[in-house]
Coordinates of C-alpha atoms and ligand atoms in Angstrom, one line a residue:
X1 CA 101.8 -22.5 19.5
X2 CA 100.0 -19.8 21.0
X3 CA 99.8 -16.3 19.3
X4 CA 102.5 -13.9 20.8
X5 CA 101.3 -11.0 20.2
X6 CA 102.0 -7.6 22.5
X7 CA 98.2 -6.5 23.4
X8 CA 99.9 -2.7 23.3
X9 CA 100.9 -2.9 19.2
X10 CA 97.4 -3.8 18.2
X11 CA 95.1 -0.8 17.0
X12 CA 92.2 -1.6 19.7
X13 CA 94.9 -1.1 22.7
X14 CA 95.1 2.6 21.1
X15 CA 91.9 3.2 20.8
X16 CA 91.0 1.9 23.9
X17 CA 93.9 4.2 25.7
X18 CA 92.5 7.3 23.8
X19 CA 89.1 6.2 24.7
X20 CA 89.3 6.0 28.0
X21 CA 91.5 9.3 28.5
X22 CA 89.0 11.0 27.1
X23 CA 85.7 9.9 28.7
X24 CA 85.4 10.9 31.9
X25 CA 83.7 8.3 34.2
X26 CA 80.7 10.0 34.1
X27 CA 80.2 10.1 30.9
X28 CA 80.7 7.5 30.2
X29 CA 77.8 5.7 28.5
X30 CA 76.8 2.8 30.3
X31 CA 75.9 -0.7 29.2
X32 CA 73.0 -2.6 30.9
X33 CA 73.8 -6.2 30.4
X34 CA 72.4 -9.4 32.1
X35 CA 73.9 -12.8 31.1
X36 CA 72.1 -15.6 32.4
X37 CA 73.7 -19.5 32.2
X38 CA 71.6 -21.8 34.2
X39 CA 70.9 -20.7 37.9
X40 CA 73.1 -17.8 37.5
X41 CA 72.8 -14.0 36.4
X42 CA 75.4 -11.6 35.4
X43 CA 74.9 -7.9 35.9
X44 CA 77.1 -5.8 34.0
X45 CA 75.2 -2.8 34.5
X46 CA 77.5 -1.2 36.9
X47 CA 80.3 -1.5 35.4
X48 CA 82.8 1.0 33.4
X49 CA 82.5 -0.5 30.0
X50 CA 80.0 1.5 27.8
X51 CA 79.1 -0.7 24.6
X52 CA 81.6 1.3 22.6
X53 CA 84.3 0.2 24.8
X54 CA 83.4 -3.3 24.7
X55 CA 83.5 -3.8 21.1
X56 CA 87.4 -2.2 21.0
X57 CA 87.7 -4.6 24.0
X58 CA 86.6 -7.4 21.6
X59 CA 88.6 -5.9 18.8
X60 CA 91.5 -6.6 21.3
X61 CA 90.7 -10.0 21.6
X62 CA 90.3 -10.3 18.0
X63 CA 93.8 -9.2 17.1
X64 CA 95.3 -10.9 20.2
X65 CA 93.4 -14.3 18.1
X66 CA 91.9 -15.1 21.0
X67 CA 89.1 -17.6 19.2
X68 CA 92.1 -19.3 18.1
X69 CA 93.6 -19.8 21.6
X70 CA 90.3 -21.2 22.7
X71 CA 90.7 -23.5 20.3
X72 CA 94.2 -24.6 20.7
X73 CA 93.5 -24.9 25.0
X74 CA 90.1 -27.0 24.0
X75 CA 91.8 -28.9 21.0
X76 CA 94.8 -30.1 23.5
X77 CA 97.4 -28.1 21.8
X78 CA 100.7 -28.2 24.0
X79 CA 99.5 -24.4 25.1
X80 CA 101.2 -24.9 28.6
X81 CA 104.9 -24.0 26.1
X82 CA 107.3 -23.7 28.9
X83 CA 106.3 -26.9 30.4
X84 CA 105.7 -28.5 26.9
X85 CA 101.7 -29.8 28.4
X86 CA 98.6 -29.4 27.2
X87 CA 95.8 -28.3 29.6
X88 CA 93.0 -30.4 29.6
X89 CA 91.3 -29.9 32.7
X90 CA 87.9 -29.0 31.0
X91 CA 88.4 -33.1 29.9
X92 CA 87.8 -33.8 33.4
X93 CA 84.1 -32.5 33.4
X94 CA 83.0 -33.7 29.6
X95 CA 80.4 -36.7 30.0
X96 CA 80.1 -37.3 26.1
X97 CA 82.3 -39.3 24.8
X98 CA 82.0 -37.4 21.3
X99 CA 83.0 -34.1 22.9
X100 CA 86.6 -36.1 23.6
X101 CA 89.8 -35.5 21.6
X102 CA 91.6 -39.4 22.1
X103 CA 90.0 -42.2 23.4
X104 CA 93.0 -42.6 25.1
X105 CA 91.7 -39.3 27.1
X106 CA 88.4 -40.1 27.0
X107 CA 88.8 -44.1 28.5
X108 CA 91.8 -42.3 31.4
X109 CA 89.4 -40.1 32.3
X110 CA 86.1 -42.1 32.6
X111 CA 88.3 -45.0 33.9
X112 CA 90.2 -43.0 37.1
X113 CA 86.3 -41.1 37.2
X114 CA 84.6 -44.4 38.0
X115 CA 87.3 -46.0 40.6
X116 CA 86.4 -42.9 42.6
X117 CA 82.8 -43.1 42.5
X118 CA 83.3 -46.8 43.3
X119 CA 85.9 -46.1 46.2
X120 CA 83.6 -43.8 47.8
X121 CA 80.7 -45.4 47.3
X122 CA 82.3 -48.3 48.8
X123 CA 83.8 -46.5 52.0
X124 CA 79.9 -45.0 52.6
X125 CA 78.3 -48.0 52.3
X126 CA 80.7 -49.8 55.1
X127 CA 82.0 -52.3 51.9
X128 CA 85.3 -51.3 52.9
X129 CA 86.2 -51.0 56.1
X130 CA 89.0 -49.6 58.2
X131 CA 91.7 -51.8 59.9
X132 CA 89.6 -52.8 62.9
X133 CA 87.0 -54.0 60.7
X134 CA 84.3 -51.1 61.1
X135 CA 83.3 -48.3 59.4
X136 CA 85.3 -45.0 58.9
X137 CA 83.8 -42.5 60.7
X138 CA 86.9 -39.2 59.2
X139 CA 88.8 -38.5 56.3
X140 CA 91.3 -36.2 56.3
X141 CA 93.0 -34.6 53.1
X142 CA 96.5 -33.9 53.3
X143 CA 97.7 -31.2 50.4
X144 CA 98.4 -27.8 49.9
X145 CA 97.8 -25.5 47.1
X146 CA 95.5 -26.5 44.5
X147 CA 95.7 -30.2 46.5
X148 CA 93.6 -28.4 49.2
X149 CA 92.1 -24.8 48.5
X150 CA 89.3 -26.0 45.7
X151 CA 88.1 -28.9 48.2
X152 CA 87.8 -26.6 51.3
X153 CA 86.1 -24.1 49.5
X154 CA 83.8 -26.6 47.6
X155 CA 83.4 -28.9 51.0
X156 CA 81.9 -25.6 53.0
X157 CA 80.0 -24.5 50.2
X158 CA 78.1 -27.7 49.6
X159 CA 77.5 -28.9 53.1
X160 CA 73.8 -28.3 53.0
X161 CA 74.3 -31.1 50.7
X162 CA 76.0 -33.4 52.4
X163 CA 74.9 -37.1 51.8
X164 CA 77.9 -38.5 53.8
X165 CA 78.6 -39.6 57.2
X166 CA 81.9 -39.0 57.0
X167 CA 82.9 -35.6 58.4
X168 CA 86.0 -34.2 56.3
X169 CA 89.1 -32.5 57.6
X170 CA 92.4 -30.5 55.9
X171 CA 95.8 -30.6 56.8
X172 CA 97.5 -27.8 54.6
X173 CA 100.6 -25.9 56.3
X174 CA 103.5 -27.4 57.6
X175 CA 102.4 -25.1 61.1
X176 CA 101.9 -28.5 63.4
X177 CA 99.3 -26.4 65.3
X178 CA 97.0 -28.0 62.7
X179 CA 97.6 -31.5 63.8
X180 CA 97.5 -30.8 67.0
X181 CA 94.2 -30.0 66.7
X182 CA 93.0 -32.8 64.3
X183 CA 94.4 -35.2 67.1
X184 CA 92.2 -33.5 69.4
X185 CA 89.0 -34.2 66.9
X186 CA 89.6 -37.9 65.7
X187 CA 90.8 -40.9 66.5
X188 CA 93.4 -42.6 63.8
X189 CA 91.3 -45.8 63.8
X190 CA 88.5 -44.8 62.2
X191 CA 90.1 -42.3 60.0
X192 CA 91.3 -42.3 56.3
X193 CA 93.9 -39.9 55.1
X194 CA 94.0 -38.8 51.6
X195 CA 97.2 -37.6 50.6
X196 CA 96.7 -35.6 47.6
X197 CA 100.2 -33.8 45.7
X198 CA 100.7 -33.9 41.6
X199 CA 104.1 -34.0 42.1
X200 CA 104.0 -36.3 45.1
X201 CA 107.2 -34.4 46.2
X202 CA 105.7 -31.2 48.0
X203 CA 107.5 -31.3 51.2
X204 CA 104.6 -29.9 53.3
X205 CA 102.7 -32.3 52.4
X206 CA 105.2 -35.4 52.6
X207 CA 106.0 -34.1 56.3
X208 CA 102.5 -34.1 57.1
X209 CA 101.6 -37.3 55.5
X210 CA 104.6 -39.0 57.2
X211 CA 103.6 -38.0 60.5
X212 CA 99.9 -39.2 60.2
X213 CA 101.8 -42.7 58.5
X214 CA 104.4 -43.0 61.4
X215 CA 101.3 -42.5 64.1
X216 CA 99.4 -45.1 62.3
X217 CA 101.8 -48.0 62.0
X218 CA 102.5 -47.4 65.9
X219 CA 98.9 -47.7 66.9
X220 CA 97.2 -49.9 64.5
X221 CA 99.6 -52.1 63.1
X222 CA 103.0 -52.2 60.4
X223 CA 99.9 -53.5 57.7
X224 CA 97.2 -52.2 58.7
X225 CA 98.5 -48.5 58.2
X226 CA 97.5 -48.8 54.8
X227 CA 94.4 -49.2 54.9
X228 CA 94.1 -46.2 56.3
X229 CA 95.8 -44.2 53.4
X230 CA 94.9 -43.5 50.1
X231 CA 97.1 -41.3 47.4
X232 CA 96.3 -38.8 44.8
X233 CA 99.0 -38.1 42.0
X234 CA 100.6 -37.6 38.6
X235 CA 103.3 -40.4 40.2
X236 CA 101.7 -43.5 41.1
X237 CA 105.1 -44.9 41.9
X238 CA 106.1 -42.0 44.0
X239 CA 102.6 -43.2 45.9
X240 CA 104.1 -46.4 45.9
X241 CA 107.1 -45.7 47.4
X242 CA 105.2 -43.9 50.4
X243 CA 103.7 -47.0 50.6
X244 CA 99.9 -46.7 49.2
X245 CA 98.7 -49.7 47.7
X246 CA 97.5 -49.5 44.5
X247 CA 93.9 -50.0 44.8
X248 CA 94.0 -47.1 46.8
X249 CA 96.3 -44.7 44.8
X250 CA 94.5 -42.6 42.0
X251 CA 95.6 -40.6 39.2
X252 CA 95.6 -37.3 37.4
X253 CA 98.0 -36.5 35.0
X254 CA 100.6 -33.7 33.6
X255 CA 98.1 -32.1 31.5
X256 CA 96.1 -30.8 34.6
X257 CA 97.4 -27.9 36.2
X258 CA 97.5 -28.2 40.4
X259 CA 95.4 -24.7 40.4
X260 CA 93.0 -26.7 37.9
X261 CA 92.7 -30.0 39.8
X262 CA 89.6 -30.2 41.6
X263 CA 87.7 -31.9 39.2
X264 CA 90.3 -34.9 38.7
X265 CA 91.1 -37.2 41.1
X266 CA 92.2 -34.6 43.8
X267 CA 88.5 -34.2 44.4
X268 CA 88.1 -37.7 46.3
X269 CA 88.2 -36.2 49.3
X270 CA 85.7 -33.8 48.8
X271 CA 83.4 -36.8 46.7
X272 CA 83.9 -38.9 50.3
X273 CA 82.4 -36.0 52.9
X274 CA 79.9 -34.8 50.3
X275 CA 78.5 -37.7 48.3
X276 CA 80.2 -38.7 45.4
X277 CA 76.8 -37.7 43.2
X278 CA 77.6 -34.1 44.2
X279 CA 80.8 -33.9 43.5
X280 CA 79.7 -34.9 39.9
X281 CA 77.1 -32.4 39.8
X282 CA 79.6 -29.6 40.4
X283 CA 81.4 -31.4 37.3
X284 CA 78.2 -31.4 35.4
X285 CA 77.6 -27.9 36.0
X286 CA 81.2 -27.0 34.8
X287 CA 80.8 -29.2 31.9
X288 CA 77.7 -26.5 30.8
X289 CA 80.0 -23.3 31.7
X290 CA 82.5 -24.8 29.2
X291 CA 80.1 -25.0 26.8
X292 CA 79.0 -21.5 27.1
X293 CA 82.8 -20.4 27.0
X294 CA 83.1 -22.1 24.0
X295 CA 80.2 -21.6 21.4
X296 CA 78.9 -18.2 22.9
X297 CA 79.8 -14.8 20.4
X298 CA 82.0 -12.6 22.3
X299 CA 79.3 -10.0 23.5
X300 CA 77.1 -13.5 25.1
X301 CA 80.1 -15.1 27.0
X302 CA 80.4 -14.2 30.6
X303 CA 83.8 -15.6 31.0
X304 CA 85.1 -13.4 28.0
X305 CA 82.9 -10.3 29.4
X306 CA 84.2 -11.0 32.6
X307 CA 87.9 -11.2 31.3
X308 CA 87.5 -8.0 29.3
X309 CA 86.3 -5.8 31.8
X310 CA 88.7 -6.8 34.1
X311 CA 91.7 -5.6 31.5
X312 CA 89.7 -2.2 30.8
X313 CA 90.1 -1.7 34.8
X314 CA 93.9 -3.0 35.1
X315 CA 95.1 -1.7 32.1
X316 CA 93.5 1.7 31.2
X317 CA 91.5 2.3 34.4
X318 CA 94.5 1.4 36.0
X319 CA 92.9 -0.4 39.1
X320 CA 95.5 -2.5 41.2
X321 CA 93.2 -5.2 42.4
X322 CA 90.2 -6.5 42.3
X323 CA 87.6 -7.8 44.7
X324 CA 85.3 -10.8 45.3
X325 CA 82.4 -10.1 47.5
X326 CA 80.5 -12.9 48.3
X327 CA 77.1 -12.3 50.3
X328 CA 76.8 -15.9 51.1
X329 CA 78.4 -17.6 54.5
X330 CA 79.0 -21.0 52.1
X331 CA 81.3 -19.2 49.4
X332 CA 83.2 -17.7 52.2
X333 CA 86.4 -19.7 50.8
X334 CA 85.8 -18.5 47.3
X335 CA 88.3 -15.3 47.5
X336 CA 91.2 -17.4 48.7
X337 CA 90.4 -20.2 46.1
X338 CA 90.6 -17.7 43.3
X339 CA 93.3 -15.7 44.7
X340 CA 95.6 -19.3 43.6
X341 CA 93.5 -19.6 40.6
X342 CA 93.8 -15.8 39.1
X343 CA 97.5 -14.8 40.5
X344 CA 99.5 -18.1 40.3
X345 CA 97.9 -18.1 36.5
X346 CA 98.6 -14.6 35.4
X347 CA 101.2 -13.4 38.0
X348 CA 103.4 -12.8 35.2
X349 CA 106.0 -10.0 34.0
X350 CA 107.6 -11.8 31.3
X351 CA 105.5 -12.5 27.9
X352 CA 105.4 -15.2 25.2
X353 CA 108.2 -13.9 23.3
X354 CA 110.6 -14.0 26.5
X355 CA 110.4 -10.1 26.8
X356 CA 109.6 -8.4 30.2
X357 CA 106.0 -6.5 29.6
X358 CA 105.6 -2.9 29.8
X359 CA 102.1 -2.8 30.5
X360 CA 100.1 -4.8 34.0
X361 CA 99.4 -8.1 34.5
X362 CA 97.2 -9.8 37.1
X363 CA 95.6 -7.8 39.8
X364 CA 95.6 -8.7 43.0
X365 CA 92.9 -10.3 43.5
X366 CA 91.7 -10.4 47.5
X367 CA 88.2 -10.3 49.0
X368 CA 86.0 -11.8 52.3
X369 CA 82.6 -12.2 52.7
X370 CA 80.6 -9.1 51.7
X371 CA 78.1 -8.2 55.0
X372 CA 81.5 -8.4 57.7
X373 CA 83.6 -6.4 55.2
X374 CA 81.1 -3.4 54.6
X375 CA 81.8 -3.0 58.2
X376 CA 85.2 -3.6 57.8
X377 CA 87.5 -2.3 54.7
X378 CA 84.4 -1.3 52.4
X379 CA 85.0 2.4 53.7
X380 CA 87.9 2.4 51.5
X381 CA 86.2 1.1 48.2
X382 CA 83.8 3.8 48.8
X383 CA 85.6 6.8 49.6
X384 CA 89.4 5.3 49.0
X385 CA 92.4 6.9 46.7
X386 CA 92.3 3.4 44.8
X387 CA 90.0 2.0 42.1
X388 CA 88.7 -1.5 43.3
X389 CA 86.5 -3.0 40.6
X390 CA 84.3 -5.7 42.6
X391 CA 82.1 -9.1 42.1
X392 CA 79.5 -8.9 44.6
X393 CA 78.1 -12.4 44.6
X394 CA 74.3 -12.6 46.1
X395 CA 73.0 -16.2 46.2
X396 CA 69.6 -16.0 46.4
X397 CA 67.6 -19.2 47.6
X398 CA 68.8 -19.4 51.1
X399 CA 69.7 -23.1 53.4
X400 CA 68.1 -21.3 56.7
X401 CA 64.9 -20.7 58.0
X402 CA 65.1 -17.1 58.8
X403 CA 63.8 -15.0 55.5
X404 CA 64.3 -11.4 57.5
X405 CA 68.2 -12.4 57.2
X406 CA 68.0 -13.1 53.6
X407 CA 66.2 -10.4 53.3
X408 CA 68.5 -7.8 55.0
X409 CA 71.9 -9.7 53.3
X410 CA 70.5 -8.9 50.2
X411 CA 69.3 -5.6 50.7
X412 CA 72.3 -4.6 52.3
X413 CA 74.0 -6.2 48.9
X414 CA 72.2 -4.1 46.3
X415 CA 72.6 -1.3 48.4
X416 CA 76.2 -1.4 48.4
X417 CA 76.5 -1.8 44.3
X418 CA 74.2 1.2 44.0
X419 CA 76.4 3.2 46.8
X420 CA 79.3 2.3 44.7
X421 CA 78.0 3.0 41.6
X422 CA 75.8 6.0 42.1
X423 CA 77.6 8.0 44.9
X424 CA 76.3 10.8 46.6
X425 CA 77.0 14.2 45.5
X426 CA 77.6 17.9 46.8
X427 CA 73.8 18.9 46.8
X428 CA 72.9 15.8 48.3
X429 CA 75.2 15.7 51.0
X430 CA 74.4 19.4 51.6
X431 CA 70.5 19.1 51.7
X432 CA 71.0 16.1 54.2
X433 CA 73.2 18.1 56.4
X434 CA 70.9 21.3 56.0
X435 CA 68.5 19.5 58.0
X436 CA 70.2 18.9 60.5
X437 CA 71.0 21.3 63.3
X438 CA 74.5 22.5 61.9
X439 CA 75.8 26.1 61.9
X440 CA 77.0 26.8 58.0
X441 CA 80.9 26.4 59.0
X442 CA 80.2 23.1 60.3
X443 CA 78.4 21.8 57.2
X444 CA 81.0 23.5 55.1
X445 CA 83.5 21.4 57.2
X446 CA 82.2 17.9 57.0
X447 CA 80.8 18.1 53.5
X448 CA 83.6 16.7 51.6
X449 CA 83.8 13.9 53.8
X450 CA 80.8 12.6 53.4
X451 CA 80.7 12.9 49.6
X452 CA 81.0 9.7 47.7
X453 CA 82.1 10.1 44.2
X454 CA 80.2 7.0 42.9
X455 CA 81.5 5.4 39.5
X456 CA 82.9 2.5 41.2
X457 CA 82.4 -0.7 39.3
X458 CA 80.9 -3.9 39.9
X459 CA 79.6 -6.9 39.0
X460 CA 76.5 -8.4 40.7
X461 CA 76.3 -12.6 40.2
X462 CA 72.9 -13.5 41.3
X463 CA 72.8 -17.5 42.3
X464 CA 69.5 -19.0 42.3
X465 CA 70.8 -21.9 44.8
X466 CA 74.1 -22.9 45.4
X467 CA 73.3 -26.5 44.0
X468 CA 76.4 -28.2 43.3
X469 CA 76.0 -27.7 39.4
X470 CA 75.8 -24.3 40.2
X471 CA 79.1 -23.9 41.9
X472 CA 80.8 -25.8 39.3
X473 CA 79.1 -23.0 36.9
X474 CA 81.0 -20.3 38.9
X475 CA 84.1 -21.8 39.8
X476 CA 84.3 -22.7 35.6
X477 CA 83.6 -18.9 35.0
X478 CA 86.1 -17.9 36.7
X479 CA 89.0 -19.7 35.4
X480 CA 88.1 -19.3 31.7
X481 CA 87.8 -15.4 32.9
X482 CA 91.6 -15.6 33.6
X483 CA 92.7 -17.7 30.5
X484 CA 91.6 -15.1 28.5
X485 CA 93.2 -12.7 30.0
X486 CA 96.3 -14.8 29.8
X487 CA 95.8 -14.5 26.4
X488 CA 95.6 -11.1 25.8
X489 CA 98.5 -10.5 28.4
X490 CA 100.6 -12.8 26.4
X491 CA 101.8 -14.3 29.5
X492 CA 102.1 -18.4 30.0
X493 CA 99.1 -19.1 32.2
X494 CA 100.1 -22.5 33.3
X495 CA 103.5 -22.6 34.7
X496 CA 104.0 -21.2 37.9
X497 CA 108.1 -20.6 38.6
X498 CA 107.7 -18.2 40.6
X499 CA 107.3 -20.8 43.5
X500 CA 110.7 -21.7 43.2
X501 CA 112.8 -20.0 44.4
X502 CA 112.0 -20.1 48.2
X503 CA 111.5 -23.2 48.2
X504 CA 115.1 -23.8 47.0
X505 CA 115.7 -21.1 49.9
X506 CA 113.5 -23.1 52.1
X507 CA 115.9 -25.9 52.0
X508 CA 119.2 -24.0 52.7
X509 CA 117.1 -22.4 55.5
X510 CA 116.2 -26.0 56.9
X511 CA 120.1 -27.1 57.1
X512 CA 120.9 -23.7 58.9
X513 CA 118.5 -24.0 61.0
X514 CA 119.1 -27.7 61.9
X515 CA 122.8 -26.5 63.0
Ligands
F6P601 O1 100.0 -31.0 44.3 P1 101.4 -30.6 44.7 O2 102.4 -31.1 43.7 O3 101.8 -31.1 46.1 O4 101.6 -29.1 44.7 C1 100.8 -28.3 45.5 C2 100.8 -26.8 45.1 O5 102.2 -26.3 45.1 C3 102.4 -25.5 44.0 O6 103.2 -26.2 43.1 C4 103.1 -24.2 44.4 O7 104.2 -24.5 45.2 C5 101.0 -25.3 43.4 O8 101.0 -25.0 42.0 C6 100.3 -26.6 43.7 O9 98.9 -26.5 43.6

């Protein structure tokens, strides 16, 4: 069972409130710290969390026994209580077999791990064909949720990487304007739909997957439909029923949450448009990130950093979300990726012990890419009423041929961590306008809008390359990042009720709606 303890009864929580209602910003001493894991550097330099607030932050996560939680989510302890589950999906990315709980684990894993790489390798290579007896040429995954958002992110992100013929597409909304346009952009006999759901019961999905399965038995044939389909689930038999043969149904199972899923099965689609050795190099890479997570001290670990100076900004800087700034084109999904993984985790209000919390929970966690936005909202993280604590993420070897862009991307991202940080104050703002041809009522006028108060935090993630490894590095990051706040929140990170409701609503809506 996981601890249940309420973060605000420890001593640290205390110490931390008093702390930080005493120091003002300012003040307070900084900590310059660099984490580096592989290709990627952490720069905690800019943030709000002076050393002495980062060891009552780990005093928190002492008496919240978070070491212990890491064990129990590693050890496959039923952590996931209100669904009775384990959450295993870091068993997805281990390669040793030693590192493995079960062999039963251990042999589902490597087993459903090696169909895939087989299955794809054999669609590439023209070993297995589509119905008219030639090669695919389109694959199309049909999910939503965590059955699409990691692979579209993942599939843009890696493209310069792309060892694949086959160009990939997404169907993930029950808005038809997105078939209509896929219909525009392939033709059903050379395509092969992947239709990915745990459940195998979403109903977006199903209706989407049903009208790609009616289309197909009308023009190519009542058996030759299924070669055209494969199926991802938790329920082969629900795949069955659908009517997706076995050798082209694979599996995942309970103990991975949808949110999680990327790196089981649901990543087939991504493993057929990019290669299926990339895809495991983005499993390899999170396979070192869990690693780190779990033999680095506290004060080393970038996921627990991460996590601890997010809940010094939520809950005693009192900041109401959080951005991710990524000065990259190819990580231009990432913000909506994690906006499922961070706020479908710890969207919470009701702790471990049943009790509705009295203190915050998940940010809001929202974002785009960094250059477009400082043109965009960035004039309210600068000068706006709200705290936004930000991860400006700077990758640094570029896939173009034009080294004045890289150049200007990243000046323009250092630049707007040291605006943030550093401000600009009265006597600055003054001297600049004294130069100018102003009378003294006019400077008097527009000097306090152009003063920027500086102190806002950030975090700067410097990627060497975005190699696939790498990405799997990040993507790992983040999710242990909101585990352990989970932890400290004493909120169920795995279950996700809150989806519910409206789709219960959704179907009384349909029958109304149908009269
Ligand atoms: O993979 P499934 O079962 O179709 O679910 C898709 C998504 O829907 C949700 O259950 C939310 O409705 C997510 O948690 C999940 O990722």
């Amino acid at each position: 069972m996981l601890p249940r303890i309420n973060p605000t009864h420890t001593k640290a929580w205390k110490k931390l409130e008093n702390y930080y209602s005493a120091h003002s910003l300012s003040n307070n001493n900084k900590a310059t710290v660099r984490i580096v894991e592989s290709g990627l550097t952490y720069d905690f330099s800019k943030s709000l969390v002076s050393a002495e607030a980062f060891s009552m932050l780990t005093e928190l996560a002492d008496e919240c026994e978070l070491s212990r939680a890491i064990d129990d989510f590693f050890g496959g302890k039923a952590i996931n209580e209100t669904e009775k589950r384990a959450v295993l999906h870091t068993a997805l990315r281990q390669f040793s077999s030693n590192d493995y709980l079960s062999d039963d684990i251990y042999q589902k894993v490597t087993h459903e791990r090696s169909r895939i790489k087989n299955f794809v390798n054999e669609i590439l290579s023209g070993e297995r064909l589509a119905s008219n007896g030639k090669p695919f040429r389109h694959v199309v995954n049909i999910g939503i949720g965590g059955s699409d958002l990691g692979l579209r992110m993942a599939y843009k992100a890696l493209k310069p990487y792309k060892n694949s013929d086959l160009q990939l597409h997404f169907i993930n909304s029950i808005d038809a304007q997105q078939i209509e346009q896929l219909l525009q952009e392939i033709s059903l006999e050379e395509t092969l739909f992947v239709v990915v759901s745990k459940s195998f019961s979403t109903k977006e999905t199903l209706s989407n997957a049903n009208v790609f399965k009616d289309l197909c038995i009308e023009q190519l044939g009542k058996e030759n439909w299924k070669k055209h389909f494969a199926g991802v689930t938790v329920y082969p038999s629900a795949a069955a029923e659908f009517g997706i043969q076995p050798d082209y149904t694979f599996l995942f199972w309970d103990w991975v949450c949808g949110r999680f899923s990327m790196w089981s099965s649901v990543g087939l689609a991504l493993a057929l448009g990019l290669g299926y050795d990339i895809f495991e190099q983005m499993l390899r890479g999170a396979e070192k990130a869990d690693q780190h997570f779990k033999n680095q001290p506290f004060e080393e670990n970038i996921p627990v950093r991460l996590a601890l100076q997010g809940i010094a900004y939520t809950n005693f800087l009192k900041a109401q979300t959080e951005a991710i700034l990524p000065y990259s084109e190819l990580l231009g999904l990432l913000p909506t990726y994690l906006q499922q993984v961070a706020m479908e985790s710890n969207g919470k209000r009701i702790d471990r012990n049943g009790e509705v919390v009295d203190y915050a929970t998940a940010p809001i966690v929202w974002g785009d890419l960094g250059n477009n936005a400082q043109h965009s909202f960035f004039q309210l993280l600068h000068q706006g009423s709200w705290l936004v604590p930000a991860d400006f993420i700077l990758v640094k070897k570029y896939q173009h041929s034009f080294h004045e862009h890289q150049l200007q991307l990243a000046a323009n991202c250092y630049a707007q961590t040291e605006a943030l940080f550093k401000g600009k104050n009265e006597n600055e703002v003054r001297q600049q306008l004294q130069s100018k041809q102003l009378s003294e009522q006019e400077i008097e006028e527009l000097l306090p809008h152009k003063i920027f108060s500086g102190n806002k935090p950030s975090t700067l993630i410097e990627i060497d390359e975005l190699t696939p490894e790498n990405l799997g590095i990040l993507c790992s990051f983040y999710e242990h990042k909101y585990f352990v706040q989970g932890i400290i929140w004493n909120i169920y990170s795995f279950d996700q009720w809150g989806v519910e409701l409206g789709k219960e609503l959704a179907l009384n809506w349909e029958e109304q709606l149908k009269k």
